[in-house]
Amino acid sequence: GAARVHNWVDGVCKFNTQSGLKAILIQTHGGEGQWTPTSMAEEMKGYVESYKLVVGSNDKMASPDQVFRLAQLLGTQDESKGETHYYRVVENCGHAVPFEAMRLWREDVIKYLT
């Protein structure tokens, strides 16, 4: 349960650095330019009809500002009007929202899919 997740997060934080993870992305994905909000939006537009972008308020790999920019480029929609594209910040979470806020994330996904 929660203790296992806590241990997992501690391990990830202990053995991974932001600069190390960035280096992995650069080495395996051809550089930073491919991963900007603008380039990602252009890539996604051809494949994605509906999306929900979820980011942790403490995410250091994809900041809430970067994810919001991606949502703007994709075309932010208004959930209250029944539109199909969404953006959400989950407070007190980092990059692994599904592990850090499991119930909230699961309920949110179910609501989005139904």
C-alpha positions as protocol buffer text, in pm:
chain_id: "A"
residue {
  index: 1
  type: GLY
  ca { x: 0 y: 0 z: 0 }
}
residue {
  index: 2
  type: ALA
  ca { x: 106 y: 349 z: 89 }
}
residue {
  index: 3
  type: ALA
  ca { x: 432 y: 238 z: 253 }
}
residue {
  index: 4
  type: ARG
  ca { x: 539 y: 65 z: -68 }
}
residue {
  index: 5
  type: VAL
  ca { x: 465 y: 376 z: -271 }
}
residue {
  index: 6
  type: HIS
  ca { x: 652 y: 590 z: -19 }
}
residue {
  index: 7
  type: ASN
  ca { x: 956 y: 359 z: -43 }
}
residue {
  index: 8
  type: TRP
  ca { x: 934 y: 362 z: -424 }
}
residue {
  index: 9
  type: VAL
  ca { x: 923 y: 744 z: -438 }
}
residue {
  index: 10
  type: ASP
  ca { x: 1215 y: 766 z: -194 }
}
residue {
  index: 11
  type: GLY
  ca { x: 1415 y: 526 z: -412 }
}
residue {
  index: 12
  type: VAL
  ca { x: 1339 y: 719 z: -730 }
}
residue {
  index: 13
  type: CYS
  ca { x: 1443 y: 1044 z: -563 }
}
residue {
  index: 14
  type: LYS
  ca { x: 1758 y: 891 z: -416 }
}
residue {
  index: 15
  type: PHE
  ca { x: 1886 y: 725 z: -733 }
}
residue {
  index: 16
  type: ASN
  ca { x: 1772 y: 971 z: -1001 }
}
residue {
  index: 17
  type: THR
  ca { x: 1860 y: 1334 z: -1050 }
}
residue {
  index: 18
  type: GLN
  ca { x: 1690 y: 1587 z: -1273 }
}
residue {
  index: 19
  type: SER
  ca { x: 2009 y: 1629 z: -1476 }
}
residue {
  index: 20
  type: GLY
  ca { x: 2051 y: 1250 z: -1508 }
}
residue {
  index: 21
  type: LEU
  ca { x: 1694 y: 1200 z: -1630 }
}
residue {
  index: 22
  type: LYS
  ca { x: 1735 y: 1492 z: -1871 }
}
residue {
  index: 23
  type: ALA
  ca { x: 2052 y: 1331 z: -2010 }
}
residue {
  index: 24
  type: ILE
  ca { x: 1866 y: 1005 z: -2067 }
}
residue {
  index: 25
  type: LEU
  ca { x: 1593 y: 1190 z: -2258 }
}
residue {
  index: 26
  type: ILE
  ca { x: 1847 y: 1375 z: -2471 }
}
residue {
  index: 27
  type: GLN
  ca { x: 2043 y: 1057 z: -2548 }
}
residue {
  index: 28
  type: THR
  ca { x: 1738 y: 850 z: -2636 }
}
residue {
  index: 29
  type: HIS
  ca { x: 1515 y: 1108 z: -2800 }
}
residue {
  index: 30
  type: GLY
  ca { x: 1750 y: 1321 z: -3008 }
}
residue {
  index: 31
  type: GLY
  ca { x: 1763 y: 1641 z: -2805 }
}
residue {
  index: 32
  type: GLU
  ca { x: 1545 y: 1886 z: -2617 }
}
residue {
  index: 33
  type: GLY
  ca { x: 1384 y: 2047 z: -2920 }
}
residue {
  index: 34
  type: GLN
  ca { x: 1166 y: 1742 z: -2977 }
}
residue {
  index: 35
  type: TRP
  ca { x: 1018 y: 1769 z: -2627 }
}
residue {
  index: 36
  type: THR
  ca { x: 911 y: 2132 z: -2614 }
}
residue {
  index: 37
  type: PRO
  ca { x: 540 y: 2202 z: -2562 }
}
residue {
  index: 38
  type: THR
  ca { x: 519 y: 2338 z: -2918 }
}
residue {
  index: 39
  type: SER
  ca { x: 677 y: 2034 z: -3085 }
}
residue {
  index: 40
  type: MET
  ca { x: 477 y: 1792 z: -2868 }
}
residue {
  index: 41
  type: ALA
  ca { x: 152 y: 1972 z: -2953 }
}
residue {
  index: 42
  type: GLU
  ca { x: 227 y: 1950 z: -3324 }
}
residue {
  index: 43
  type: GLU
  ca { x: 304 y: 1579 z: -3292 }
}
residue {
  index: 44
  type: MET
  ca { x: -8 y: 1505 z: -3086 }
}
residue {
  index: 45
  type: LYS
  ca { x: -252 y: 1700 z: -3303 }
}
residue {
  index: 46
  type: GLY
  ca { x: -237 y: 1437 z: -3572 }
}
residue {
  index: 47
  type: TYR
  ca { x: -306 y: 1144 z: -3339 }
}
residue {
  index: 48
  type: VAL
  ca { x: -514 y: 1264 z: -3046 }
}
residue {
  index: 49
  type: GLU
  ca { x: -885 y: 1339 z: -3067 }
}
residue {
  index: 50
  type: SER
  ca { x: -941 y: 1377 z: -2694 }
}
residue {
  index: 51
  type: TYR
  ca { x: -698 y: 1417 z: -2408 }
}
residue {
  index: 52
  type: LYS
  ca { x: -662 y: 1485 z: -2040 }
}
residue {
  index: 53
  type: LEU
  ca { x: -334 y: 1635 z: -1927 }
}
residue {
  index: 54
  type: VAL
  ca { x: -262 y: 1573 z: -1559 }
}
residue {
  index: 55
  type: VAL
  ca { x: 43 y: 1719 z: -1388 }
}
residue {
  index: 56
  type: GLY
  ca { x: 163 y: 1727 z: -1029 }
}
residue {
  index: 57
  type: SER
  ca { x: 205 y: 2070 z: -874 }
}
residue {
  index: 58
  type: ASN
  ca { x: 561 y: 1972 z: -775 }
}
residue {
  index: 59
  type: ASP
  ca { x: 658 y: 1805 z: -1106 }
}
residue {
  index: 60
  type: LYS
  ca { x: 1014 y: 1900 z: -1199 }
}
residue {
  index: 61
  type: MET
  ca { x: 1028 y: 1708 z: -1528 }
}
residue {
  index: 62
  type: ALA
  ca { x: 717 y: 1863 z: -1682 }
}
residue {
  index: 63
  type: SER
  ca { x: 619 y: 2168 z: -1483 }
}
residue {
  index: 64
  type: PRO
  ca { x: 255 y: 2274 z: -1450 }
}
residue {
  index: 65
  type: ASP
  ca { x: 342 y: 2580 z: -1663 }
}
residue {
  index: 66
  type: GLN
  ca { x: 485 y: 2361 z: -1941 }
}
residue {
  index: 67
  type: VAL
  ca { x: 184 y: 2127 z: -1933 }
}
residue {
  index: 68
  type: PHE
  ca { x: -55 y: 2423 z: -1934 }
}
residue {
  index: 69
  type: ARG
  ca { x: 131 y: 2560 z: -2237 }
}
residue {
  index: 70
  type: LEU
  ca { x: 88 y: 2222 z: -2408 }
}
residue {
  index: 71
  type: ALA
  ca { x: -285 y: 2232 z: -2326 }
}
residue {
  index: 72
  type: GLN
  ca { x: -309 y: 2583 z: -2474 }
}
residue {
  index: 73
  type: LEU
  ca { x: -134 y: 2473 z: -2792 }
}
residue {
  index: 74
  type: LEU
  ca { x: -360 y: 2170 z: -2821 }
}
residue {
  index: 75
  type: GLY
  ca { x: -664 y: 2386 z: -2754 }
}
residue {
  index: 76
  type: THR
  ca { x: -778 y: 2400 z: -2392 }
}
residue {
  index: 77
  type: GLN
  ca { x: -1145 y: 2311 z: -2352 }
}
residue {
  index: 78
  type: ASP
  ca { x: -1397 y: 2375 z: -2078 }
}
residue {
  index: 79
  type: GLU
  ca { x: -1509 y: 2057 z: -1896 }
}
residue {
  index: 80
  type: SER
  ca { x: -1820 y: 2233 z: -1762 }
}
residue {
  index: 81
  type: LYS
  ca { x: -1941 y: 2275 z: -2122 }
}
residue {
  index: 82
  type: GLY
  ca { x: -1895 y: 1905 z: -2202 }
}
residue {
  index: 83
  type: GLU
  ca { x: -1590 y: 1964 z: -2419 }
}
residue {
  index: 84
  type: THR
  ca { x: -1341 y: 1680 z: -2461 }
}
residue {
  index: 85
  type: HIS
  ca { x: -997 y: 1822 z: -2378 }
}
residue {
  index: 86
  type: TYR
  ca { x: -885 y: 1878 z: -2019 }
}
residue {
  index: 87
  type: TYR
  ca { x: -593 y: 2001 z: -1808 }
}
residue {
  index: 88
  type: ARG
  ca { x: -555 y: 1939 z: -1435 }
}
residue {
  index: 89
  type: VAL
  ca { x: -294 y: 2011 z: -1168 }
}
residue {
  index: 90
  type: VAL
  ca { x: -288 y: 1768 z: -875 }
}
residue {
  index: 91
  type: GLU
  ca { x: -162 y: 1943 z: -565 }
}
residue {
  index: 92
  type: ASN
  ca { x: 130 y: 1803 z: -363 }
}
residue {
  index: 93
  type: CYS
  ca { x: 236 y: 1554 z: -633 }
}
residue {
  index: 94
  type: GLY
  ca { x: 545 y: 1528 z: -846 }
}
residue {
  index: 95
  type: HIS
  ca { x: 588 y: 1354 z: -1182 }
}
residue {
  index: 96
  type: ALA
  ca { x: 422 y: 1024 z: -1083 }
}
residue {
  index: 97
  type: VAL
  ca { x: 64 y: 1135 z: -1016 }
}
residue {
  index: 98
  type: PRO
  ca { x: -83 y: 783 z: -1068 }
}
residue {
  index: 99
  type: PHE
  ca { x: 141 y: 656 z: -785 }
}
residue {
  index: 100
  type: GLU
  ca { x: 133 y: 960 z: -558 }
}
residue {
  index: 101
  type: ALA
  ca { x: -243 y: 1021 z: -568 }
}
residue {
  index: 102
  type: MET
  ca { x: -376 y: 682 z: -674 }
}
residue {
  index: 103
  type: ARG
  ca { x: -740 y: 715 z: -573 }
}
residue {
  index: 104
  type: LEU
  ca { x: -779 y: 1068 z: -700 }
}
residue {
  index: 105
  type: TRP
  ca { x: -610 y: 976 z: -1031 }
}
residue {
  index: 106
  type: ARG
  ca { x: -820 y: 659 z: -1074 }
}
residue {
  index: 107
  type: GLU
  ca { x: -1147 y: 841 z: -1003 }
}
residue {
  index: 108
  type: ASP
  ca { x: -1044 y: 1120 z: -1239 }
}
residue {
  index: 109
  type: VAL
  ca { x: -961 y: 876 z: -1520 }
}
residue {
  index: 110
  type: ILE
  ca { x: -1289 y: 689 z: -1473 }
}
residue {
  index: 111
  type: LYS
  ca { x: -1484 y: 1015 z: -1480 }
}
residue {
  index: 112
  type: TYR
  ca { x: -1299 y: 1126 z: -1795 }
}
residue {
  index: 113
  type: LEU
  ca { x: -1359 y: 794 z: -1974 }
}
residue {
  index: 114
  type: THR
  ca { x: -1730 y: 769 z: -1890 }
}
